[in-house]
mmCIF file of C-alpha atoms in Angstrom:
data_model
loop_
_atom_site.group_PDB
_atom_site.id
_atom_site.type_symbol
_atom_site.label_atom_id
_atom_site.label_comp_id
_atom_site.label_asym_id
_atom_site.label_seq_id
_atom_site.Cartn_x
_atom_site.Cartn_y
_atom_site.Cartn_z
ATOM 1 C CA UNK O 1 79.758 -140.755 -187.168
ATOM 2 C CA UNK O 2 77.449 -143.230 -188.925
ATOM 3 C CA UNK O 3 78.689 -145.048 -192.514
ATOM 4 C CA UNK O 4 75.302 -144.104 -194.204
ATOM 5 C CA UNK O 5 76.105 -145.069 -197.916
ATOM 6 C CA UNK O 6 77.123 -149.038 -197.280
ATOM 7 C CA UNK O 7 74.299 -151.336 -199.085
ATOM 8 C CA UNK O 8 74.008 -150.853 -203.070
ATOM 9 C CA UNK O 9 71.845 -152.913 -204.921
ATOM 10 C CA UNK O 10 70.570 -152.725 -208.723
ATOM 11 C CA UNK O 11 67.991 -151.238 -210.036
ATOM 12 C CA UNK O 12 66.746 -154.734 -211.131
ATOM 13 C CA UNK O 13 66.617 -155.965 -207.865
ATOM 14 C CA UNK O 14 64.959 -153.017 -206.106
ATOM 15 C CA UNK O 15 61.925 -153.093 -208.730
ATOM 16 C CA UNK O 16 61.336 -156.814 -208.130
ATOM 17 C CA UNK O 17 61.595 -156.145 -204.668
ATOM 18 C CA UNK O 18 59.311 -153.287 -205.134
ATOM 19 C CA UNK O 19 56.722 -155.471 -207.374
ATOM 20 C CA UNK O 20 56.906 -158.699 -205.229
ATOM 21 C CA UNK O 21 56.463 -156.210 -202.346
ATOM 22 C CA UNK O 22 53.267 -154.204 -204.205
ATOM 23 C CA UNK O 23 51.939 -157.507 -205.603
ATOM 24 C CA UNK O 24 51.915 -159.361 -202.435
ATOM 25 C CA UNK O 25 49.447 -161.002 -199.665
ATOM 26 C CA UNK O 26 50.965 -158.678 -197.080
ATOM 27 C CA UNK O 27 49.833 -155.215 -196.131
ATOM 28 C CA UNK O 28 51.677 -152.114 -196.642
ATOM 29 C CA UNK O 29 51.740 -148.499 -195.906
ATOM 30 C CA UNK O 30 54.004 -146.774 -198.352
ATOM 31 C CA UNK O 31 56.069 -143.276 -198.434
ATOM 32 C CA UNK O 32 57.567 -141.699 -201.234
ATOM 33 C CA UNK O 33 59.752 -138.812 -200.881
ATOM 34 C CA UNK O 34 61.931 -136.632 -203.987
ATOM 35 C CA UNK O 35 63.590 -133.781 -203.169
ATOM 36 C CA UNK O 36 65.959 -131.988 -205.404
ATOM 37 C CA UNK O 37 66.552 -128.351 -206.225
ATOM 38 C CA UNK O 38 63.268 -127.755 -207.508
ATOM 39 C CA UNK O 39 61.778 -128.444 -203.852
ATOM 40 C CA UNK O 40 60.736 -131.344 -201.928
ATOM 41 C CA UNK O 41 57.919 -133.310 -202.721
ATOM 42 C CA UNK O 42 55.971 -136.149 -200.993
ATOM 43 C CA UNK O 43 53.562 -138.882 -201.681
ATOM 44 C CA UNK O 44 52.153 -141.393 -199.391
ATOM 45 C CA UNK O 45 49.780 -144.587 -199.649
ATOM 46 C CA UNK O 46 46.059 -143.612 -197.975
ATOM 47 C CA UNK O 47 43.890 -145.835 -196.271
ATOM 48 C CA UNK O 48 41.724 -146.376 -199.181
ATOM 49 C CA UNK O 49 44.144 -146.671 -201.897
ATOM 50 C CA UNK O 50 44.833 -149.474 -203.406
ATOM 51 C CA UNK O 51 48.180 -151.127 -204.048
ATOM 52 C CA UNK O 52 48.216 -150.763 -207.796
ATOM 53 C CA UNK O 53 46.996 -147.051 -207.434
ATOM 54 C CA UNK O 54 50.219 -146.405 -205.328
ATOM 55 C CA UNK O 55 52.813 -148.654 -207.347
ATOM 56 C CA UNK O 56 50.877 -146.317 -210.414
ATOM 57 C CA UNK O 57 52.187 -142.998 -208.494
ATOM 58 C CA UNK O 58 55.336 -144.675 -207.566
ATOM 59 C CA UNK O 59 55.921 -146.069 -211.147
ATOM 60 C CA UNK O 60 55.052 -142.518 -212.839
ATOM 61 C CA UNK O 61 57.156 -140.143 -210.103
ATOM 62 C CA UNK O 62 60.259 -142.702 -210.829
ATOM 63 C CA UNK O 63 59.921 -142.548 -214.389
ATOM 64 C CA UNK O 64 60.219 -139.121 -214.337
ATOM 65 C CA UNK O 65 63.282 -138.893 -211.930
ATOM 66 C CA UNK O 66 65.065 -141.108 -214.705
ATOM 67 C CA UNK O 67 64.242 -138.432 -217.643
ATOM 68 C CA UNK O 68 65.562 -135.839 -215.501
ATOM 69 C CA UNK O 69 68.560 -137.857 -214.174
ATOM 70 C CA UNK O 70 69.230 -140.993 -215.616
ATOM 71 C CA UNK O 71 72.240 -142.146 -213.576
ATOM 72 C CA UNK O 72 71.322 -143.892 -210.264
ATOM 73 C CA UNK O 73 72.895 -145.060 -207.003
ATOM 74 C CA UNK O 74 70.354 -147.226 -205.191
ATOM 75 C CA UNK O 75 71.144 -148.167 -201.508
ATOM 76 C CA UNK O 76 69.064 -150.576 -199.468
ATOM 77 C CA UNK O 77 67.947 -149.323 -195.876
ATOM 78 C CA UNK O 78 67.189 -152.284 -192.905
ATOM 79 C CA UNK O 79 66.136 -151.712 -189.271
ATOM 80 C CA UNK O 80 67.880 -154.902 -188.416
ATOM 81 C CA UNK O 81 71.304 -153.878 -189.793
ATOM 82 C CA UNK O 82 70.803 -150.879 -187.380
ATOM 83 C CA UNK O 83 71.559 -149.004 -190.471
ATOM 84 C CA UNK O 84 70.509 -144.765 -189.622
ATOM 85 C CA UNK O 85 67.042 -143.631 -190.695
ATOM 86 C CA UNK O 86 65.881 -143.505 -194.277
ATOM 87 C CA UNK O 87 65.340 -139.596 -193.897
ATOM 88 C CA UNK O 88 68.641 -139.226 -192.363
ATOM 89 C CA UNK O 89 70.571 -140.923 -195.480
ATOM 90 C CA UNK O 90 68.299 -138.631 -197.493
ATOM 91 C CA UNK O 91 69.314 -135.805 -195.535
ATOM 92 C CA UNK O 92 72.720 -136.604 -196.171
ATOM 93 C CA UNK O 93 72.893 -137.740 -199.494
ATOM 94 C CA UNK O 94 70.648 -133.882 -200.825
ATOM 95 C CA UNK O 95 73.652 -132.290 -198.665
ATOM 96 C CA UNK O 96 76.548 -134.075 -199.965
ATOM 97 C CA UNK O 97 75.402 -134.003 -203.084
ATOM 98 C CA UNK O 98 74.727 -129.651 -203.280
ATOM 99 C CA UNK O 99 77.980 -129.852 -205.796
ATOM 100 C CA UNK O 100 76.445 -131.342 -208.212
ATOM 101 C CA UNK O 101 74.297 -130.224 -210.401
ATOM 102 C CA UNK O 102 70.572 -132.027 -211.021
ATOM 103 C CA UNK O 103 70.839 -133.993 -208.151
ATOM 104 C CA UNK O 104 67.638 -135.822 -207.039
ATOM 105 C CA UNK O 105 67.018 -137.729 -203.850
ATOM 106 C CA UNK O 106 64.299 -140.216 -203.795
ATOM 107 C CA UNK O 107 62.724 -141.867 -200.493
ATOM 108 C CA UNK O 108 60.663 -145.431 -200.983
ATOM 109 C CA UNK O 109 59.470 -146.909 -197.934
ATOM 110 C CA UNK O 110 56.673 -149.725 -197.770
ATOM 111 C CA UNK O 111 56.422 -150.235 -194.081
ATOM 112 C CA UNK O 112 54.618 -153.323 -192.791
ATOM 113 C CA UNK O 113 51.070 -153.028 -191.141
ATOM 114 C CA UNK O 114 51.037 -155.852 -189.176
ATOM 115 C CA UNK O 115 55.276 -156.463 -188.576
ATOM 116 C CA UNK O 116 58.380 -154.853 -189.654
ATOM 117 C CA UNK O 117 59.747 -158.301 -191.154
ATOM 118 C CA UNK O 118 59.033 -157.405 -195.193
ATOM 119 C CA UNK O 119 59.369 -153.426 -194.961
ATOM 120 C CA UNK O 120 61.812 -151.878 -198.221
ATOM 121 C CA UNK O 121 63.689 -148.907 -197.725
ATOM 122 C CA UNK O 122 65.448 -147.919 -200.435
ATOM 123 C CA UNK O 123 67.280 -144.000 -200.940
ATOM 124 C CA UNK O 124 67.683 -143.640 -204.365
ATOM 125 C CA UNK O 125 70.479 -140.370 -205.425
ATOM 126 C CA UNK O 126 69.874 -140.064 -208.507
ATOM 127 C CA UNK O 127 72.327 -137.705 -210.682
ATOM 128 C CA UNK O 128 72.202 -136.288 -214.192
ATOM 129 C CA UNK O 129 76.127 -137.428 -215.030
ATOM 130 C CA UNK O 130 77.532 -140.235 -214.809
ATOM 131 C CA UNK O 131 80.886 -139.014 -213.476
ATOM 132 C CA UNK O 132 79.097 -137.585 -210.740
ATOM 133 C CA UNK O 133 77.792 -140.847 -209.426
ATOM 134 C CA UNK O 134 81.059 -142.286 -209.783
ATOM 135 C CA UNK O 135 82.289 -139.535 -208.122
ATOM 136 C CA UNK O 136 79.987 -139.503 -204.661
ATOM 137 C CA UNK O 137 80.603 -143.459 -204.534
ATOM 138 C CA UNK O 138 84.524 -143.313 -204.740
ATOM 139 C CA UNK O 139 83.935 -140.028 -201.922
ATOM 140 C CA UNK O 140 81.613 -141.489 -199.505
ATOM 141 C CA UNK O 141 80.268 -145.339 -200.328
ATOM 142 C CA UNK O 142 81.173 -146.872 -197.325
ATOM 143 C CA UNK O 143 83.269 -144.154 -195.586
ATOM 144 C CA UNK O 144 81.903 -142.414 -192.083
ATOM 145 C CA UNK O 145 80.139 -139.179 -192.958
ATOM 146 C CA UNK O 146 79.834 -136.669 -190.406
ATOM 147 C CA UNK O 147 76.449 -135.965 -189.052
ATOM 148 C CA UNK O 148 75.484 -132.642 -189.374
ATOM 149 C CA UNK O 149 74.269 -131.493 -185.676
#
């Protein structure tokens, strides 16, 4: 069993983080994943694109996760917490969350080129109530969920 749901942050932070991140000296390759009932989707950061073309596509996709489900849990993924994989929280958090209704799960991962020291992970489960997102924090936030194998 792996605690999956452990590091919340706010939505300020993780959009400076995301800006300082997009704005900076160091090099990047980013990943963008939403999936929610409607399907999965997927967006990733090319070769020859350039920063603000991605944070655009990043910006836009995000903006429209908020109009669709306003009410957001944001959790913060690191490599040297030994915390499980970005996809697997995703997994887990689409799963848990099948009770709910407009549910959307949204990957952002800008992975280092040259070192793993500045990557951002963040798993953002966004839901359309309130009372839902208080109710999969007070369920699983910190609690041992079950892998699924």
């Amino acid at each position: 069993m792996a605690i999956l749901f452990k590091t919340v942050i706010t939505e300020n932070s993780a959009f400076e983080m995301i800006e300082q991140a997009l704005s900076g000296a160091s090099q990047y390759d980013g990943y963008l994943n939403v999936v929610s009932d409607a399907g999965e989707t997927a967006t990733s950061w090319g070769p020859a694109m350039h920063a603000e073309e991605f944070k655009s596509e990043v910006s836009e996709i995000l903006r429209a996760t908020w109009d669709a489900a306003r009410f957001w849990v944001i959790y913060e993924r690191r490599e040297e917490r030994k915390d499980a994989k970005a996809t697997d929280i995703r997994n887990a958090a689409f799963h848990l969350t099948r009770g709910y209704s407009g549910v959307i799960v949204v990957t952002l991962s800008l992975l280092g080129k040259r070192d793993s020291d500045n990557d951002l992970e963040f798993v953002f489960v966004c839901f359309e109530q309130d009372f839902h997102r208080r109710n999969f924090r007070v369920r699983y936030e910190g609690k041992p969920v079950p892998s699924r194998d």
